[in-house]
Amino acid sequence: MTPSIPSNTEVVVIGGGPAGSTAATLIAEQGRRVTLFEREHFPRFHIGESLIPETYWVLQRLKLIEPLKHGHFVKKYSVQFITEHGKLSEPFYFWDHKPYESSQTWQVRRDEFDTILLNNARQKGADVHEGVRVLNVIFDGNKAKGVRIKTTNGQEKDVMCQVVVDASGMSTVLMDRLQLRQWDPDLKKAAVWTYWKGAKRDQGRDEGATLVIQTEGKRGWFWYIPLHDDVVSVGVVSSEQDLFKEQGSKDLEKIYFDQVAKCPGLQPRLQGATRCDIFRAQKEYSYRARQIAGDGWVLVGDALGFLDPLYSSGVLLALVSGAKAADAVVEGLSKHDVSARQLGCWSEEYIKGMNRMRRLVCEFYNGFSFGQFIRRHPHLKGYITDMLIGDLYKDELDQLWPLMDAMRAELSSEQATMLESATA
């Protein structure tokens, strides 16, 4: 048996991605014994390269702002939307909305970024083990009390603890065991993506902008994320039906280029570019857990839920949930209370923010015109920008929804009247 793996610890973290690394770092900083098990060896590939500004505050707690500033990741100042006809919108410049250091963020290669976070957890005192798979969570009745692991040499071992933080990503160790998964009924999307060298890059503060480029008929959209080393991440998102079932093909290259042909706003940007990676795909990835925590366990990051790649909220929600869970765990250990209520004490506010982002995502897919909305309500552009930067946790944002509902109803009424007149 590998002697460096303890038989007992205070906290086990399953998974070394942003959520797990964040939780492990912040718990270890408080002098608690944390053991993190990551089944892969870093660096490893992961999608989700665009950070939004509100990640700043957790990265600041992790003391990673300065290393990121002095690194080679591309600086991101805005997000911009391009219509199905190739027309550019007015960019949402984060600095113009909030002129603070936090309004500049980064486009990252996740193999590098996640390695930085995992090494930071090591440096802050977490006991990190890569290449170790968690086979199961051990329960005493309804209370989690440890995990069973399998090392790279095939040996198995039980590691007992007071709290299990499940940051296992989309493999969702506890969500599947406890049957907590709820698939999102409205966000049944799929994605196909690859990477390019020599693709068009804008200049100045637009150089690192994330672009959201709609396909014909608004049936899907491409992300366009400029990374360092002249690499651009370009992926298409649409319904699984559109991408796979109606295509009659499982050839990812054909599916991808069929969608490029339907995207006038993207085509000029790829002229003269060279594909530099394989095609990858992911299907039906929108889900969440019915509960965030139980006695002795808590879910964070993608192990808790994933919304959609639109607006790049994945890393933000991973960092925020990891930090909030860490604070709840530290407080619970100090009070000798690792109940579901204590470990999930942050869940209500967190879910509110997640639901606000989900509403914004659904509005986009339902064809809502944010441009028209802002022209009608220019004083509310700041609230739209708040959500695009990830500032999701304030109740005043909720005043947007009745106004959006009213505008949609009005437009539907106008369209019905026009149709009635045309057929009269």
GROMACS .gro file of C-alpha atoms in nm:
model
  424
    1MET     CA    1   0.000   0.000   0.000
    2THR     CA    2   0.122   0.349  -0.080
    3PRO     CA    3   0.249   0.472   0.261
    4SER     CA    4   0.201   0.841   0.183
    5ILE     CA    5  -0.178   0.807   0.172
    6PRO     CA    6  -0.319   0.845   0.525
    7SER     CA    7  -0.581   0.617   0.674
    8ASN     CA    8  -0.747   0.911   0.851
    9THR     CA    9  -0.786   1.279   0.772
   10GLU     CA   10  -1.034   1.552   0.859
   11VAL     CA   11  -1.152   1.630   0.506
   12VAL     CA   12  -1.137   1.430   0.183
   13VAL     CA   13  -1.175   1.624  -0.142
   14ILE     CA   14  -1.264   1.417  -0.449
   15GLY     CA   15  -1.125   1.587  -0.759
   16GLY     CA   16  -0.853   1.841  -0.828
   17GLY     CA   17  -1.027   2.077  -1.070
   18PRO     CA   18  -1.101   2.441  -0.981
   19ALA     CA   19  -1.374   2.357  -0.729
   20GLY     CA   20  -1.176   2.086  -0.551
   21SER     CA   21  -0.849   2.278  -0.551
   22THR     CA   22  -1.024   2.588  -0.416
   23ALA     CA   23  -1.195   2.399  -0.136
   24ALA     CA   24  -0.877   2.212  -0.041
   25THR     CA   25  -0.666   2.529  -0.040
   26LEU     CA   26  -0.900   2.733   0.178
   27ILE     CA   27  -0.962   2.450   0.425
   28ALA     CA   28  -0.591   2.370   0.455
   29GLU     CA   29  -0.509   2.738   0.511
   30GLN     CA   30  -0.715   2.718   0.830
   31GLY     CA   31  -0.491   2.443   0.965
   32ARG     CA   32  -0.726   2.156   0.888
   33ARG     CA   33  -0.602   1.824   0.751
   34VAL     CA   34  -0.719   1.791   0.392
   35THR     CA   35  -0.648   1.502   0.157
   36LEU     CA   36  -0.731   1.550  -0.210
   37PHE     CA   37  -0.760   1.260  -0.454
   38GLU     CA   38  -0.744   1.330  -0.828
   39ARG     CA   39  -0.786   1.033  -1.060
   40GLU     CA   40  -0.582   1.185  -1.344
   41HIS     CA   41  -0.231   1.320  -1.359
   42PHE     CA   42  -0.207   1.693  -1.425
   43PRO     CA   43  -0.175   1.866  -1.663
   44ARG     CA   44  -0.477   1.721  -1.839
   45PHE     CA   45  -0.715   1.856  -2.101
   46HIS     CA   46  -1.038   2.028  -1.997
   47ILE     CA   47  -1.279   2.257  -2.179
   48GLY     CA   48  -1.404   2.586  -2.031
   49GLU     CA   49  -1.126   2.837  -2.107
   50SER     CA   50  -1.294   3.175  -2.061
   51LEU     CA   51  -1.293   3.331  -1.715
   52ILE     CA   52  -1.549   3.598  -1.627
   53PRO     CA   53  -1.460   3.893  -1.402
   54GLU     CA   54  -1.620   3.779  -1.077
   55THR     CA   55  -1.373   3.491  -1.059
   56TYR     CA   56  -1.132   3.762  -0.940
   57TRP     CA   57  -1.252   3.754  -0.580
   58VAL     CA   58  -1.196   3.383  -0.522
   59LEU     CA   59  -0.866   3.395  -0.711
   60GLN     CA   60  -0.768   3.681  -0.481
   61ARG     CA   61  -0.848   3.467  -0.175
   62LEU     CA   62  -0.632   3.194  -0.328
   63LYS     CA   63  -0.351   3.451  -0.370
   64LEU     CA   64  -0.329   3.378  -0.742
   65ILE     CA   65  -0.396   3.722  -0.892
   66GLU     CA   66  -0.028   3.819  -0.909
   67PRO     CA   67   0.086   3.492  -1.071
   68LEU     CA   68  -0.191   3.527  -1.328
   69LYS     CA   69  -0.097   3.889  -1.395
   70HIS     CA   70   0.260   3.790  -1.469
   71GLY     CA   71   0.169   3.483  -1.672
   72HIS     CA   72   0.108   3.449  -2.044
   73PHE     CA   73  -0.271   3.407  -2.045
   74VAL     CA   74  -0.455   3.642  -2.280
   75LYS     CA   75  -0.622   3.936  -2.107
   76LYS     CA   76  -0.999   3.955  -2.151
   77TYR     CA   77  -1.185   4.285  -2.125
   78SER     CA   78  -1.522   4.216  -2.284
   79VAL     CA   79  -1.774   3.987  -2.445
   80GLN     CA   80  -1.931   4.060  -2.783
   81PHE     CA   81  -2.224   3.911  -2.969
   82ILE     CA   82  -2.241   3.861  -3.346
   83THR     CA   83  -2.578   3.803  -3.512
   84GLU     CA   84  -2.673   3.527  -3.752
   85HIS     CA   85  -2.609   3.779  -4.033
   86GLY     CA   86  -2.256   3.858  -3.914
   87LYS     CA   87  -2.340   4.194  -3.756
   88LEU     CA   88  -2.134   4.284  -3.447
   89SER     CA   89  -2.310   4.413  -3.139
   90GLU     CA   90  -2.180   4.687  -2.917
   91PRO     CA   91  -1.925   4.512  -2.690
   92PHE     CA   92  -1.995   4.471  -2.320
   93TYR     CA   93  -1.676   4.623  -2.182
   94PHE     CA   94  -1.640   4.518  -1.819
   95TRP     CA   95  -1.418   4.812  -1.725
   96ASP     CA   96  -1.670   5.066  -1.857
   97HIS     CA   97  -1.928   4.916  -1.624
   98LYS     CA   98  -1.703   4.869  -1.322
   99PRO     CA   99  -1.368   5.051  -1.348
  100TYR     CA  100  -1.185   4.822  -1.107
  101GLU     CA  101  -0.895   4.582  -1.139
  102SER     CA  102  -1.142   4.292  -1.114
  103SER     CA  103  -1.293   4.385  -1.451
  104GLN     CA  104  -0.995   4.252  -1.641
  105THR     CA  105  -0.985   3.874  -1.654
  106TRP     CA  106  -0.817   3.601  -1.862
  107GLN     CA  107  -0.863   3.343  -2.136
  108VAL     CA  108  -0.685   3.031  -2.010
  109ARG     CA  109  -0.576   2.690  -2.129
  110ARG     CA  110  -0.732   2.472  -1.863
  111ASP     CA  111  -0.449   2.221  -1.852
  112GLU     CA  112  -0.222   2.503  -1.733
  113PHE     CA  113  -0.475   2.695  -1.523
  114ASP     CA  114  -0.598   2.389  -1.333
  115THR     CA  115  -0.240   2.280  -1.265
  116ILE     CA  116  -0.170   2.621  -1.113
  117LEU     CA  117  -0.470   2.581  -0.882
  118LEU     CA  118  -0.380   2.224  -0.783
  119ASN     CA  119  -0.017   2.314  -0.709
  120ASN     CA  120  -0.143   2.608  -0.504
  121ALA     CA  121  -0.346   2.365  -0.291
  122ARG     CA  122  -0.027   2.163  -0.231
  123GLN     CA  123   0.169   2.472  -0.137
  124LYS     CA  124  -0.102   2.580   0.108
  125GLY     CA  125  -0.088   2.249   0.293
  126ALA     CA  126  -0.334   2.014   0.123
  127ASP     CA  127  -0.218   1.652   0.088
  128VAL     CA  128  -0.267   1.602  -0.288
  129HIS     CA  129  -0.255   1.260  -0.458
  130GLU     CA  130  -0.283   1.233  -0.835
  131GLY     CA  131  -0.361   0.911  -1.020
  132VAL     CA  132  -0.581   0.791  -0.733
  133ARG     CA  133  -0.942   0.702  -0.806
  134VAL     CA  134  -1.219   0.727  -0.548
  135LEU     CA  135  -1.427   0.413  -0.591
  136ASN     CA  136  -1.699   0.499  -0.344
  137VAL     CA  137  -1.798   0.707  -0.046
  138ILE     CA  138  -1.828   0.513   0.279
  139PHE     CA  139  -2.142   0.582   0.484
  140ASP     CA  140  -2.242   0.506   0.842
  141GLY     CA  141  -2.618   0.518   0.805
  142ASN     CA  142  -2.684   0.850   0.629
  143LYS     CA  143  -2.353   1.008   0.731
  144ALA     CA  144  -2.047   1.003   0.507
  145LYS     CA  145  -1.742   0.895   0.701
  146GLY     CA  146  -1.475   0.823   0.440
  147VAL     CA  147  -1.388   0.702   0.092
  148ARG     CA  148  -1.255   0.388  -0.068
  149ILE     CA  149  -0.973   0.459  -0.311
  150LYS     CA  150  -0.776   0.270  -0.575
  151THR     CA  151  -0.414   0.367  -0.636
  152THR     CA  152  -0.225   0.356  -0.964
  153ASN     CA  153  -0.080   0.015  -0.870
  154GLY     CA  154  -0.431  -0.126  -0.832
  155GLN     CA  155  -0.440  -0.150  -0.452
  156GLU     CA  156  -0.745  -0.038  -0.259
  157LYS     CA  157  -0.767   0.140   0.072
  158ASP     CA  158  -1.023   0.306   0.300
  159VAL     CA  159  -0.953   0.664   0.409
  160MET     CA  160  -1.174   0.781   0.694
  161CYS     CA  161  -1.269   1.145   0.749
  162GLN     CA  162  -1.524   1.382   0.900
  163VAL     CA  163  -1.628   1.550   0.574
  164VAL     CA  164  -1.625   1.447   0.207
  165VAL     CA  165  -1.619   1.731  -0.045
  166ASP     CA  166  -1.727   1.589  -0.380
  167ALA     CA  167  -1.560   1.789  -0.657
  168SER     CA  168  -1.549   1.494  -0.897
  169GLY     CA  169  -1.680   1.697  -1.192
  170MET     CA  170  -1.924   1.547  -1.438
  171SER     CA  171  -1.836   1.197  -1.316
  172THR     CA  172  -2.042   1.295  -1.009
  173VAL     CA  173  -1.952   1.030  -0.751
  174LEU     CA  174  -2.218   1.116  -0.493
  175MET     CA  175  -2.482   1.253  -0.729
  176ASP     CA  176  -2.506   0.918  -0.903
  177ARG     CA  177  -2.485   0.707  -0.588
  178LEU     CA  178  -2.759   0.906  -0.414
  179GLN     CA  179  -2.963   0.954  -0.733
  180LEU     CA  180  -2.963   1.332  -0.698
  181ARG     CA  181  -2.926   1.429  -1.064
  182GLN     CA  182  -3.193   1.645  -1.225
  183TRP     CA  183  -3.149   1.698  -1.598
  184ASP     CA  184  -3.242   2.045  -1.717
  185PRO     CA  185  -3.558   2.006  -1.927
  186ASP     CA  186  -3.492   2.320  -2.134
  187LEU     CA  187  -3.117   2.306  -2.191
  188LYS     CA  188  -3.066   1.984  -2.387
  189LYS     CA  189  -2.764   2.104  -2.580
  190ALA     CA  190  -2.453   1.952  -2.731
  191ALA     CA  191  -2.119   2.096  -2.840
  192VAL     CA  192  -1.848   2.015  -3.094
  193TRP     CA  193  -1.518   2.203  -3.083
  194THR     CA  194  -1.157   2.221  -3.191
  195TYR     CA  195  -0.864   2.466  -3.195
  196TRP     CA  196  -0.710   2.685  -3.465
  197LYS     CA  197  -0.383   2.867  -3.525
  198GLY     CA  198  -0.367   3.180  -3.735
  199ALA     CA  199  -0.736   3.267  -3.693
  200LYS     CA  200  -0.833   3.633  -3.687
  201ARG     CA  201  -0.758   3.819  -3.366
  202ASP     CA  202  -0.893   4.166  -3.298
  203GLN     CA  203  -0.666   4.441  -3.174
  204GLY     CA  204  -0.631   4.654  -2.862
  205ARG     CA  205  -0.867   4.578  -2.579
  206ASP     CA  206  -1.076   4.364  -2.815
  207GLU     CA  207  -0.790   4.117  -2.869
  208GLY     CA  208  -0.899   3.890  -2.585
  209ALA     CA  209  -1.276   3.933  -2.620
  210THR     CA  210  -1.499   3.628  -2.605
  211LEU     CA  211  -1.725   3.622  -2.911
  212VAL     CA  212  -2.068   3.459  -2.921
  213ILE     CA  213  -2.153   3.412  -3.289
  214GLN     CA  214  -2.500   3.294  -3.389
  215THR     CA  215  -2.565   3.050  -3.673
  216GLU     CA  216  -2.838   3.093  -3.936
  217GLY     CA  217  -3.187   3.090  -3.795
  218LYS     CA  218  -3.039   3.131  -3.445
  219ARG     CA  219  -3.039   2.752  -3.420
  220GLY     CA  220  -2.699   2.752  -3.253
  221TRP     CA  221  -2.392   2.959  -3.175
  222PHE     CA  222  -2.014   2.940  -3.185
  223TRP     CA  223  -1.780   3.042  -2.906
  224TYR     CA  224  -1.462   3.211  -3.023
  225ILE     CA  225  -1.200   3.236  -2.749
  226PRO     CA  226  -0.849   3.369  -2.825
  227LEU     CA  227  -0.580   3.190  -2.623
  228HIS     CA  228  -0.205   3.237  -2.599
  229ASP     CA  229   0.043   3.095  -2.855
  230ASP     CA  230  -0.185   3.216  -3.139
  231VAL     CA  231  -0.445   2.949  -3.060
  232VAL     CA  232  -0.820   3.013  -3.076
  233SER     CA  233  -1.081   2.782  -2.925
  234VAL     CA  234  -1.383   2.760  -3.156
  235GLY     CA  235  -1.683   2.546  -3.074
  236VAL     CA  236  -2.046   2.519  -3.179
  237VAL     CA  237  -2.339   2.469  -2.940
  238SER     CA  238  -2.685   2.368  -3.053
  239SER     CA  239  -2.954   2.120  -2.965
  240GLU     CA  240  -2.842   1.758  -2.968
  241GLN     CA  241  -3.113   1.702  -3.229
  242ASP     CA  242  -2.964   1.962  -3.464
  243LEU     CA  243  -2.604   1.854  -3.425
  244PHE     CA  244  -2.633   1.476  -3.422
  245LYS     CA  245  -2.972   1.328  -3.494
  246GLU     CA  246  -3.072   1.542  -3.792
  247GLN     CA  247  -2.724   1.529  -3.941
  248GLY     CA  248  -2.739   1.154  -3.991
  249SER     CA  249  -2.368   1.145  -3.916
  250LYS     CA  250  -2.136   1.090  -3.623
  251ASP     CA  251  -1.843   1.239  -3.812
  252LEU     CA  252  -1.746   1.530  -3.587
  253GLU     CA  253  -1.549   1.702  -3.861
  254LYS     CA  254  -1.847   1.697  -4.097
  255ILE     CA  255  -2.085   1.815  -3.824
  256TYR     CA  256  -1.849   2.098  -3.732
  257PHE     CA  257  -1.794   2.228  -4.084
  258ASP     CA  258  -2.163   2.197  -4.168
  259GLN     CA  259  -2.223   2.442  -3.883
  260VAL     CA  260  -1.938   2.670  -3.993
  261ALA     CA  261  -2.111   2.692  -4.332
  262LYS     CA  262  -2.420   2.822  -4.149
  263CYS     CA  263  -2.229   3.092  -3.959
  264PRO     CA  264  -2.145   3.402  -4.173
  265GLY     CA  265  -1.998   3.580  -3.871
  266LEU     CA  266  -1.738   3.307  -3.818
  267GLN     CA  267  -1.626   3.222  -4.169
  268PRO     CA  268  -1.401   3.528  -4.231
  269ARG     CA  269  -1.227   3.468  -3.899
  270LEU     CA  270  -1.111   3.120  -4.000
  271GLN     CA  271  -0.982   3.216  -4.344
  272GLY     CA  272  -0.615   3.121  -4.368
  273ALA     CA  273  -0.624   2.949  -4.028
  274THR     CA  274  -0.493   2.597  -3.961
  275ARG     CA  275  -0.667   2.349  -3.733
  276CYS     CA  276  -0.420   2.241  -3.464
  277ASP     CA  277  -0.612   1.985  -3.257
  278ILE     CA  278  -0.868   1.706  -3.281
  279PHE     CA  279  -1.246   1.750  -3.280
  280ARG     CA  280  -1.419   1.686  -2.949
  281ALA     CA  281  -1.785   1.664  -2.852
  282GLN     CA  282  -2.004   1.664  -2.545
  283LYS     CA  283  -2.378   1.597  -2.524
  284GLU     CA  284  -2.657   1.686  -2.281
  285TYR     CA  285  -2.449   1.841  -2.006
  286SER     CA  286  -2.702   2.063  -1.823
  287TYR     CA  287  -2.805   1.922  -1.484
  288ARG     CA  288  -2.795   1.991  -1.112
  289ALA     CA  289  -2.830   1.802  -0.786
  290ARG     CA  290  -3.152   1.795  -0.585
  291GLN     CA  291  -2.953   1.884  -0.274
  292ILE     CA  292  -2.614   2.039  -0.214
  293ALA     CA  293  -2.516   1.870   0.112
  294GLY     CA  294  -2.591   1.588   0.351
  295ASP     CA  295  -2.450   1.476   0.682
  296GLY     CA  296  -2.074   1.462   0.636
  297TRP     CA  297  -2.076   1.550   0.263
  298VAL     CA  298  -2.110   1.847   0.029
  299LEU     CA  299  -2.110   1.889  -0.350
  300VAL     CA  300  -1.917   2.159  -0.539
  301GLY     CA  301  -1.844   2.257  -0.899
  302ASP     CA  302  -1.968   2.029  -1.178
  303ALA     CA  303  -2.037   1.758  -0.918
  304LEU     CA  304  -2.315   1.991  -0.800
  305GLY     CA  305  -2.436   2.100  -1.142
  306PHE     CA  306  -2.350   2.251  -1.478
  307LEU     CA  307  -2.552   2.512  -1.664
  308ASP     CA  308  -2.427   2.579  -2.015
  309PRO     CA  309  -2.112   2.710  -2.186
  310LEU     CA  310  -2.295   3.031  -2.284
  311TYR     CA  311  -2.162   3.326  -2.075
  312SER     CA  312  -1.873   3.110  -1.946
  313SER     CA  313  -2.013   3.063  -1.596
  314GLY     CA  314  -1.861   2.718  -1.532
  315VAL     CA  315  -1.530   2.815  -1.371
  316LEU     CA  316  -1.697   3.096  -1.173
  317LEU     CA  317  -1.954   2.860  -1.023
  318ALA     CA  318  -1.678   2.607  -0.949
  319LEU     CA  319  -1.464   2.863  -0.766
  320VAL     CA  320  -1.757   3.018  -0.577
  321SER     CA  321  -1.903   2.686  -0.467
  322GLY     CA  322  -1.558   2.559  -0.365
  323ALA     CA  323  -1.498   2.868  -0.153
  324LYS     CA  324  -1.842   2.870   0.008
  325ALA     CA  325  -1.822   2.500   0.088
  326ALA     CA  326  -1.473   2.546   0.235
  327ASP     CA  327  -1.599   2.817   0.471
  328ALA     CA  328  -1.892   2.598   0.578
  329VAL     CA  329  -1.663   2.299   0.638
  330VAL     CA  330  -1.413   2.499   0.844
  331GLU     CA  331  -1.691   2.649   1.054
  332GLY     CA  332  -1.855   2.309   1.095
  333LEU     CA  333  -1.536   2.139   1.209
  334SER     CA  334  -1.474   2.414   1.465
  335LYS     CA  335  -1.828   2.368   1.602
  336HIS     CA  336  -1.818   1.986   1.575
  337ASP     CA  337  -2.116   2.012   1.342
  338VAL     CA  338  -2.089   1.848   1.002
  339SER     CA  339  -2.461   1.815   0.947
  340ALA     CA  340  -2.632   1.872   0.616
  341ARG     CA  341  -2.766   2.204   0.744
  342GLN     CA  342  -2.420   2.331   0.835
  343LEU     CA  343  -2.235   2.206   0.527
  344GLY     CA  344  -2.505   2.339   0.295
  345CYS     CA  345  -2.570   2.667   0.477
  346TRP     CA  346  -2.466   2.860   0.165
  347SER     CA  347  -2.694   2.674  -0.075
  348GLU     CA  348  -2.996   2.905  -0.090
  349GLU     CA  349  -2.805   3.215  -0.199
  350TYR     CA  350  -2.586   3.015  -0.435
  351ILE     CA  351  -2.885   2.857  -0.611
  352LYS     CA  352  -3.043   3.202  -0.651
  353GLY     CA  353  -2.736   3.318  -0.842
  354MET     CA  354  -2.726   2.999  -1.048
  355ASN     CA  355  -3.095   3.043  -1.137
  356ARG     CA  356  -3.036   3.402  -1.249
  357MET     CA  357  -2.763   3.290  -1.486
  358ARG     CA  358  -2.984   3.008  -1.609
  359ARG     CA  359  -3.264   3.254  -1.684
  360LEU     CA  360  -3.026   3.468  -1.889
  361VAL     CA  361  -2.909   3.160  -2.079
  362CYS     CA  362  -3.266   3.049  -2.153
  363GLU     CA  363  -3.361   3.398  -2.274
  364PHE     CA  364  -3.078   3.384  -2.528
  365TYR     CA  365  -3.185   3.042  -2.658
  366ASN     CA  366  -3.547   3.155  -2.677
  367GLY     CA  367  -3.445   3.434  -2.915
  368PHE     CA  368  -3.493   3.726  -2.679
  369SER     CA  369  -3.340   4.049  -2.813
  370PHE     CA  370  -3.115   4.197  -2.546
  371GLY     CA  371  -3.036   4.483  -2.785
  372GLN     CA  372  -3.402   4.581  -2.804
  373PHE     CA  373  -3.440   4.542  -2.432
  374ILE     CA  374  -3.146   4.774  -2.359
  375ARG     CA  375  -3.275   5.030  -2.608
  376ARG     CA  376  -3.605   5.031  -2.421
  377HIS     CA  377  -3.447   5.026  -2.077
  378PRO     CA  378  -3.099   5.181  -2.114
  379HIS     CA  379  -3.074   5.235  -1.739
  380LEU     CA  380  -3.080   4.856  -1.692
  381LYS     CA  381  -2.785   4.774  -1.919
  382GLY     CA  382  -2.570   4.765  -1.606
  383TYR     CA  383  -2.775   4.478  -1.464
  384ILE     CA  384  -2.731   4.276  -1.785
  385THR     CA  385  -2.358   4.346  -1.764
  386ASP     CA  386  -2.360   4.245  -1.397
  387MET     CA  387  -2.476   3.900  -1.495
  388LEU     CA  388  -2.234   3.875  -1.786
  389ILE     CA  389  -1.947   3.943  -1.543
  390GLY     CA  390  -2.091   3.693  -1.292
  391ASP     CA  391  -2.213   3.937  -1.027
  392LEU     CA  392  -2.516   3.717  -0.964
  393TYR     CA  393  -2.580   3.745  -0.594
  394LYS     CA  394  -2.794   4.056  -0.554
  395ASP     CA  395  -3.173   4.067  -0.550
  396GLU     CA  396  -3.208   4.388  -0.754
  397LEU     CA  397  -3.126   4.184  -1.066
  398ASP     CA  398  -3.466   4.019  -1.037
  399GLN     CA  399  -3.642   4.334  -1.158
  400LEU     CA  400  -3.525   4.239  -1.509
  401TRP     CA  401  -3.753   3.937  -1.543
  402PRO     CA  402  -4.101   4.099  -1.536
  403LEU     CA  403  -3.982   4.361  -1.786
  404MET     CA  404  -3.849   4.088  -2.015
  405ASP     CA  405  -4.176   3.898  -1.982
  406ALA     CA  406  -4.374   4.212  -2.067
  407MET     CA  407  -4.160   4.288  -2.372
  408ARG     CA  408  -4.189   3.931  -2.499
  409ALA     CA  409  -4.568   3.938  -2.457
  410GLU     CA  410  -4.588   4.270  -2.639
  411LEU     CA  411  -4.376   4.148  -2.929
  412SER     CA  412  -4.579   3.827  -2.954
  413SER     CA  413  -4.898   4.032  -2.966
  414GLU     CA  414  -4.756   4.254  -3.239
  415GLN     CA  415  -4.649   3.951  -3.443
  416ALA     CA  416  -4.995   3.793  -3.404
  417THR     CA  417  -5.160   4.116  -3.521
  418MET     CA  418  -4.930   4.138  -3.824
  419LEU     CA  419  -5.001   3.775  -3.914
  420GLU     CA  420  -5.375   3.831  -3.878
  421SER     CA  421  -5.358   4.139  -4.103
  422ALA     CA  422  -5.151   3.954  -4.364
  423THR     CA  423  -5.400   3.666  -4.384
  424ALA     CA  424  -5.714   3.883  -4.373
   0.00000   0.00000   0.00000
